[in-house]
């Protein structure tokens, strides 16, 4: 579903999280914590929805000509490209039914120079054709899958490696039967992959990112015996996912086990070489014998002594970024590996947001990669257009409710079901208390009576019939009292008692909104409307 716990927001504002708001992300692809992320529950925050503002005329921003950055690593003119007015860029483009649409759901931008940016950390841009990253989809819900893919995209670009896109497979909670308008047939057990959700053509248009399909990769490196002489199952370029992952694990030169850690990247490839040539790490770090053959800081201070992380301001930034985590530093082992393969086991899951996982010694690079994900790693137009349709419908409903004065509304995301952070599965009454300043932290009334409140939830009936505690389904009624994760009164009655006019996705589906949309995309569409 893309969010963890409960939060409030609206259709065009960043949502607070334990890591703080991300002004670079805006809304769109989910901002709360994912299933099993380990960052704690998203706070109960709500903000009034502002009416859509007039959209100024948007002019095309000229892109850098192809090959312009061939011999240059980074920006051609970094001072100009990183200036404040240049970095802002122009609003992005959304095409719906063949027409360009001005919409408040557009959070991505077109920043001059960004489309030609190449990472200066690695020399592999001229060697990307034989340096690869492969990855397995996370086995959890969509938000976990999305976060992992975003991290892998950043890592591939920063390392100058070709990203190999996995084949389609059945993904957790995305298996609803639906009608496929392209074939005019019913799909009973759909398979999805990277290209099902994201605009891969847009990603491929970036000069600093290189991609191959899994079939292309196996044709080039697998059946040719270039991966340690091991051939793929059946010596074929088309391999089912359940057989593919084991093969890639067996031929991967590095299989990162970075769960709960973060990746620290120096500013240049020269820093990597200087650190390698300097010999053993500083006293206190020791030789790490982890599966990645990579150095990790273990004493909270030695990492800053590494070449590339000892410059003015870098040490303080790294300390603040780290928190209680350990850093894995990009080194020559990672730089020289032919194939880095990300598995999806318990110790290898990437359950963090990309901006909290990858640290760059150069702060301008930190900013670039946030923009890169914002502007290039976005949902396909068909999903964004559905989001626009839903937001417009909720606003129109709110405008009617408020007598035509405005289309403001509030949105809450309430995750129940199999969400493993059972402490955040609370009753509607407790949510009202928190949002109206009656909780333990006090505060002002956030959602006043008479407001339209859109509730995005996996429990629209308010029965919590899939809620679990201690790996068992919760009991109903008084028997749930005192059991963390179970709700004595799971209904939404407390919302209406507070004077809120509540709406659910089904209210709009029943009116014909999102007609023909793939139901497996509803969670993504709702995240745009929150």
mmCIF file of C-alpha atoms in Angstrom, residues 161-338:
data_model
loop_
_atom_site.group_PDB
_atom_site.id
_atom_site.type_symbol
_atom_site.label_atom_id
_atom_site.label_comp_id
_atom_site.label_asym_id
_atom_site.label_seq_id
_atom_site.Cartn_x
_atom_site.Cartn_y
_atom_site.Cartn_z
ATOM 1 C CA UNK A 161 27.128 0.312 -13.927
ATOM 2 C CA UNK A 162 24.566 -1.102 -16.301
ATOM 3 C CA UNK A 163 21.346 -1.855 -14.450
ATOM 4 C CA UNK A 164 19.780 -5.155 -15.467
ATOM 5 C CA UNK A 165 15.996 -5.017 -15.189
ATOM 6 C CA UNK A 166 14.462 -8.210 -13.753
ATOM 7 C CA UNK A 167 11.691 -10.056 -15.587
ATOM 8 C CA UNK A 168 8.064 -9.900 -14.555
ATOM 9 C CA UNK A 169 6.880 -12.083 -11.703
ATOM 10 C CA UNK A 170 3.997 -12.349 -9.250
ATOM 11 C CA UNK A 171 4.386 -9.680 -6.606
ATOM 12 C CA UNK A 172 2.951 -9.749 -3.093
ATOM 13 C CA UNK A 173 -0.527 -8.155 -2.809
ATOM 14 C CA UNK A 174 -0.539 -7.241 -6.510
ATOM 15 C CA UNK A 175 -2.383 -10.249 -7.853
ATOM 16 C CA UNK A 176 -5.961 -9.076 -8.399
ATOM 17 C CA UNK A 177 -7.638 -10.386 -11.518
ATOM 18 C CA UNK A 178 -8.499 -7.615 -13.957
ATOM 19 C CA UNK A 179 -9.419 -6.872 -17.549
ATOM 20 C CA UNK A 180 -6.495 -5.965 -19.791
ATOM 21 C CA UNK A 181 -7.696 -3.358 -22.322
ATOM 22 C CA UNK A 182 -4.685 -3.995 -24.577
ATOM 23 C CA UNK A 183 -5.691 -7.622 -25.155
ATOM 24 C CA UNK A 184 -9.374 -7.344 -24.223
ATOM 25 C CA UNK A 185 -8.922 -10.393 -22.010
ATOM 26 C CA UNK A 186 -9.199 -11.136 -18.319
ATOM 27 C CA UNK A 187 -5.909 -11.638 -16.487
ATOM 28 C CA UNK A 188 -6.349 -13.972 -13.510
ATOM 29 C CA UNK A 189 -2.835 -14.195 -12.081
ATOM 30 C CA UNK A 190 -0.970 -11.113 -13.284
ATOM 31 C CA UNK A 191 2.786 -10.771 -13.295
ATOM 32 C CA UNK A 192 4.455 -7.418 -12.917
ATOM 33 C CA UNK A 193 7.909 -5.975 -13.155
ATOM 34 C CA UNK A 194 9.867 -2.756 -13.185
ATOM 35 C CA UNK A 195 8.412 -1.627 -16.500
ATOM 36 C CA UNK A 196 4.850 -2.237 -15.342
ATOM 37 C CA UNK A 197 4.986 0.766 -13.039
ATOM 38 C CA UNK A 198 7.830 3.089 -13.991
ATOM 39 C CA UNK A 199 8.631 5.088 -17.107
ATOM 40 C CA UNK A 200 11.640 3.084 -18.263
ATOM 41 C CA UNK A 201 11.944 5.110 -21.472
ATOM 42 C CA UNK A 202 12.399 8.207 -19.333
ATOM 43 C CA UNK A 203 15.085 6.492 -17.273
ATOM 44 C CA UNK A 204 16.876 5.308 -20.396
ATOM 45 C CA UNK A 205 16.865 8.847 -21.764
ATOM 46 C CA UNK A 206 19.279 9.855 -19.017
ATOM 47 C CA UNK A 207 22.823 9.850 -20.394
ATOM 48 C CA UNK A 208 24.336 8.706 -17.100
ATOM 49 C CA UNK A 209 22.177 5.599 -16.655
ATOM 50 C CA UNK A 210 22.556 2.428 -18.685
ATOM 51 C CA UNK A 211 20.088 -0.479 -18.685
ATOM 52 C CA UNK A 212 19.604 -3.928 -20.172
ATOM 53 C CA UNK A 213 16.697 -6.315 -19.954
ATOM 54 C CA UNK A 214 17.441 -9.602 -18.211
ATOM 55 C CA UNK A 215 17.075 -11.406 -21.541
ATOM 56 C CA UNK A 216 19.668 -9.098 -23.132
ATOM 57 C CA UNK A 217 22.019 -9.561 -20.183
ATOM 58 C CA UNK A 218 21.782 -13.360 -20.265
ATOM 59 C CA UNK A 219 22.332 -13.362 -24.032
ATOM 60 C CA UNK A 220 25.448 -11.254 -23.664
ATOM 61 C CA UNK A 221 26.994 -12.640 -20.481
ATOM 62 C CA UNK A 222 25.106 -15.784 -19.443
ATOM 63 C CA UNK A 223 24.859 -18.203 -22.342
ATOM 64 C CA UNK A 224 28.269 -17.012 -23.505
ATOM 65 C CA UNK A 225 29.823 -18.344 -20.300
ATOM 66 C CA UNK A 226 31.219 -14.974 -19.244
ATOM 67 C CA UNK A 227 29.866 -15.289 -15.689
ATOM 68 C CA UNK A 228 32.501 -17.555 -14.134
ATOM 69 C CA UNK A 229 31.792 -20.120 -16.826
ATOM 70 C CA UNK A 230 28.348 -20.877 -15.383
ATOM 71 C CA UNK A 231 25.439 -21.090 -17.798
ATOM 72 C CA UNK A 232 21.899 -19.978 -16.885
ATOM 73 C CA UNK A 233 19.228 -22.651 -16.289
ATOM 74 C CA UNK A 234 18.516 -24.467 -19.535
ATOM 75 C CA UNK A 235 21.253 -22.376 -21.154
ATOM 76 C CA UNK A 236 18.408 -20.018 -21.987
ATOM 77 C CA UNK A 237 17.993 -16.261 -22.014
ATOM 78 C CA UNK A 238 14.434 -16.585 -20.698
ATOM 79 C CA UNK A 239 14.430 -17.910 -17.140
ATOM 80 C CA UNK A 240 11.583 -17.987 -14.622
ATOM 81 C CA UNK A 241 12.216 -15.788 -11.620
ATOM 82 C CA UNK A 242 12.283 -18.629 -9.074
ATOM 83 C CA UNK A 243 15.206 -20.223 -10.970
ATOM 84 C CA UNK A 244 16.858 -16.978 -11.983
ATOM 85 C CA UNK A 245 17.649 -15.654 -8.489
ATOM 86 C CA UNK A 246 19.676 -18.703 -7.483
ATOM 87 C CA UNK A 247 21.694 -18.510 -10.674
ATOM 88 C CA UNK A 248 22.478 -14.804 -10.231
ATOM 89 C CA UNK A 249 23.498 -15.410 -6.621
ATOM 90 C CA UNK A 250 25.908 -18.121 -7.779
ATOM 91 C CA UNK A 251 27.637 -15.851 -10.322
ATOM 92 C CA UNK A 252 27.571 -12.567 -8.434
ATOM 93 C CA UNK A 253 31.006 -11.241 -7.466
ATOM 94 C CA UNK A 254 29.526 -9.147 -4.651
ATOM 95 C CA UNK A 255 26.228 -9.895 -2.905
ATOM 96 C CA UNK A 256 25.657 -6.981 -0.542
ATOM 97 C CA UNK A 257 24.306 -7.791 2.922
ATOM 98 C CA UNK A 258 23.616 -4.186 3.844
ATOM 99 C CA UNK A 259 20.305 -4.412 5.667
ATOM 100 C CA UNK A 260 20.195 -1.783 8.415
ATOM 101 C CA UNK A 261 23.390 -0.115 7.151
ATOM 102 C CA UNK A 262 24.081 2.628 4.648
ATOM 103 C CA UNK A 263 26.396 3.138 1.695
ATOM 104 C CA UNK A 264 29.005 5.915 1.839
ATOM 105 C CA UNK A 265 30.298 7.192 -1.500
ATOM 106 C CA UNK A 266 33.393 9.410 -1.844
ATOM 107 C CA UNK A 267 33.457 12.445 -4.110
ATOM 108 C CA UNK A 268 35.705 11.070 -6.850
ATOM 109 C CA UNK A 269 37.146 7.858 -8.272
ATOM 110 C CA UNK A 270 40.597 9.172 -7.308
ATOM 111 C CA UNK A 271 39.571 8.997 -3.638
ATOM 112 C CA UNK A 272 38.792 5.306 -4.062
ATOM 113 C CA UNK A 273 42.244 4.653 -5.510
ATOM 114 C CA UNK A 274 44.052 6.752 -2.912
ATOM 115 C CA UNK A 275 42.282 4.922 -0.105
ATOM 116 C CA UNK A 276 43.172 1.580 -1.698
ATOM 117 C CA UNK A 277 46.813 2.572 -2.136
ATOM 118 C CA UNK A 278 46.987 3.822 1.472
ATOM 119 C CA UNK A 279 46.762 0.243 2.737
ATOM 120 C CA UNK A 280 44.966 -0.998 5.873
ATOM 121 C CA UNK A 281 42.194 1.122 7.410
ATOM 122 C CA UNK A 282 42.934 3.407 10.368
ATOM 123 C CA UNK A 283 43.453 1.923 13.827
ATOM 124 C CA UNK A 284 40.185 0.857 15.366
ATOM 125 C CA UNK A 285 38.480 -0.200 12.154
ATOM 126 C CA UNK A 286 40.162 -3.552 11.744
ATOM 127 C CA UNK A 287 39.814 -5.826 8.780
ATOM 128 C CA UNK A 288 36.199 -6.622 8.152
ATOM 129 C CA UNK A 289 35.472 -10.126 6.944
ATOM 130 C CA UNK A 290 31.873 -9.527 5.947
ATOM 131 C CA UNK A 291 30.534 -11.190 2.769
ATOM 132 C CA UNK A 292 31.192 -8.066 0.725
ATOM 133 C CA UNK A 293 34.904 -7.906 1.592
ATOM 134 C CA UNK A 294 34.211 -4.267 2.385
ATOM 135 C CA UNK A 295 35.259 -1.957 5.200
ATOM 136 C CA UNK A 296 32.663 -0.763 7.673
ATOM 137 C CA UNK A 297 33.130 1.780 10.405
ATOM 138 C CA UNK A 298 32.621 0.132 13.750
ATOM 139 C CA UNK A 299 33.637 2.726 16.292
ATOM 140 C CA UNK A 300 31.594 5.710 15.146
ATOM 141 C CA UNK A 301 34.637 7.839 14.327
ATOM 142 C CA UNK A 302 37.198 5.944 12.274
ATOM 143 C CA UNK A 303 35.171 6.229 9.084
ATOM 144 C CA UNK A 304 35.766 9.946 8.898
ATOM 145 C CA UNK A 305 39.505 9.295 8.624
ATOM 146 C CA UNK A 306 39.028 7.473 5.316
ATOM 147 C CA UNK A 307 40.291 9.392 2.313
ATOM 148 C CA UNK A 308 37.361 11.210 0.754
ATOM 149 C CA UNK A 309 35.512 11.573 4.041
ATOM 150 C CA UNK A 310 38.029 13.728 5.888
ATOM 151 C CA UNK A 311 37.303 17.027 4.166
ATOM 152 C CA UNK A 312 35.763 20.137 5.737
ATOM 153 C CA UNK A 313 32.177 19.496 6.776
ATOM 154 C CA UNK A 314 32.073 15.916 5.475
ATOM 155 C CA UNK A 315 32.765 14.345 8.863
ATOM 156 C CA UNK A 316 29.924 16.208 10.556
ATOM 157 C CA UNK A 317 27.496 15.394 7.753
ATOM 158 C CA UNK A 318 28.478 11.726 7.860
ATOM 159 C CA UNK A 319 28.043 11.556 11.633
ATOM 160 C CA UNK A 320 24.575 13.115 11.416
ATOM 161 C CA UNK A 321 23.611 10.842 8.509
ATOM 162 C CA UNK A 322 24.816 7.691 10.241
ATOM 163 C CA UNK A 323 22.840 7.827 13.456
ATOM 164 C CA UNK A 324 23.275 4.416 15.072
ATOM 165 C CA UNK A 325 23.991 2.645 11.799
ATOM 166 C CA UNK A 326 27.216 1.330 10.300
ATOM 167 C CA UNK A 327 28.559 2.541 6.984
ATOM 168 C CA UNK A 328 29.656 0.394 4.069
ATOM 169 C CA UNK A 329 32.208 2.353 2.041
ATOM 170 C CA UNK A 330 32.508 2.177 -1.708
ATOM 171 C CA UNK A 331 35.954 0.711 -2.299
ATOM 172 C CA UNK A 332 38.017 -0.979 -4.969
ATOM 173 C CA UNK A 333 36.387 -4.356 -4.306
ATOM 174 C CA UNK A 334 33.029 -2.893 -5.281
ATOM 175 C CA UNK A 335 34.590 -0.880 -8.068
ATOM 176 C CA UNK A 336 36.299 -3.892 -9.686
ATOM 177 C CA UNK A 337 33.437 -6.393 -9.378
ATOM 178 C CA UNK A 338 31.927 -7.460 -12.680
#
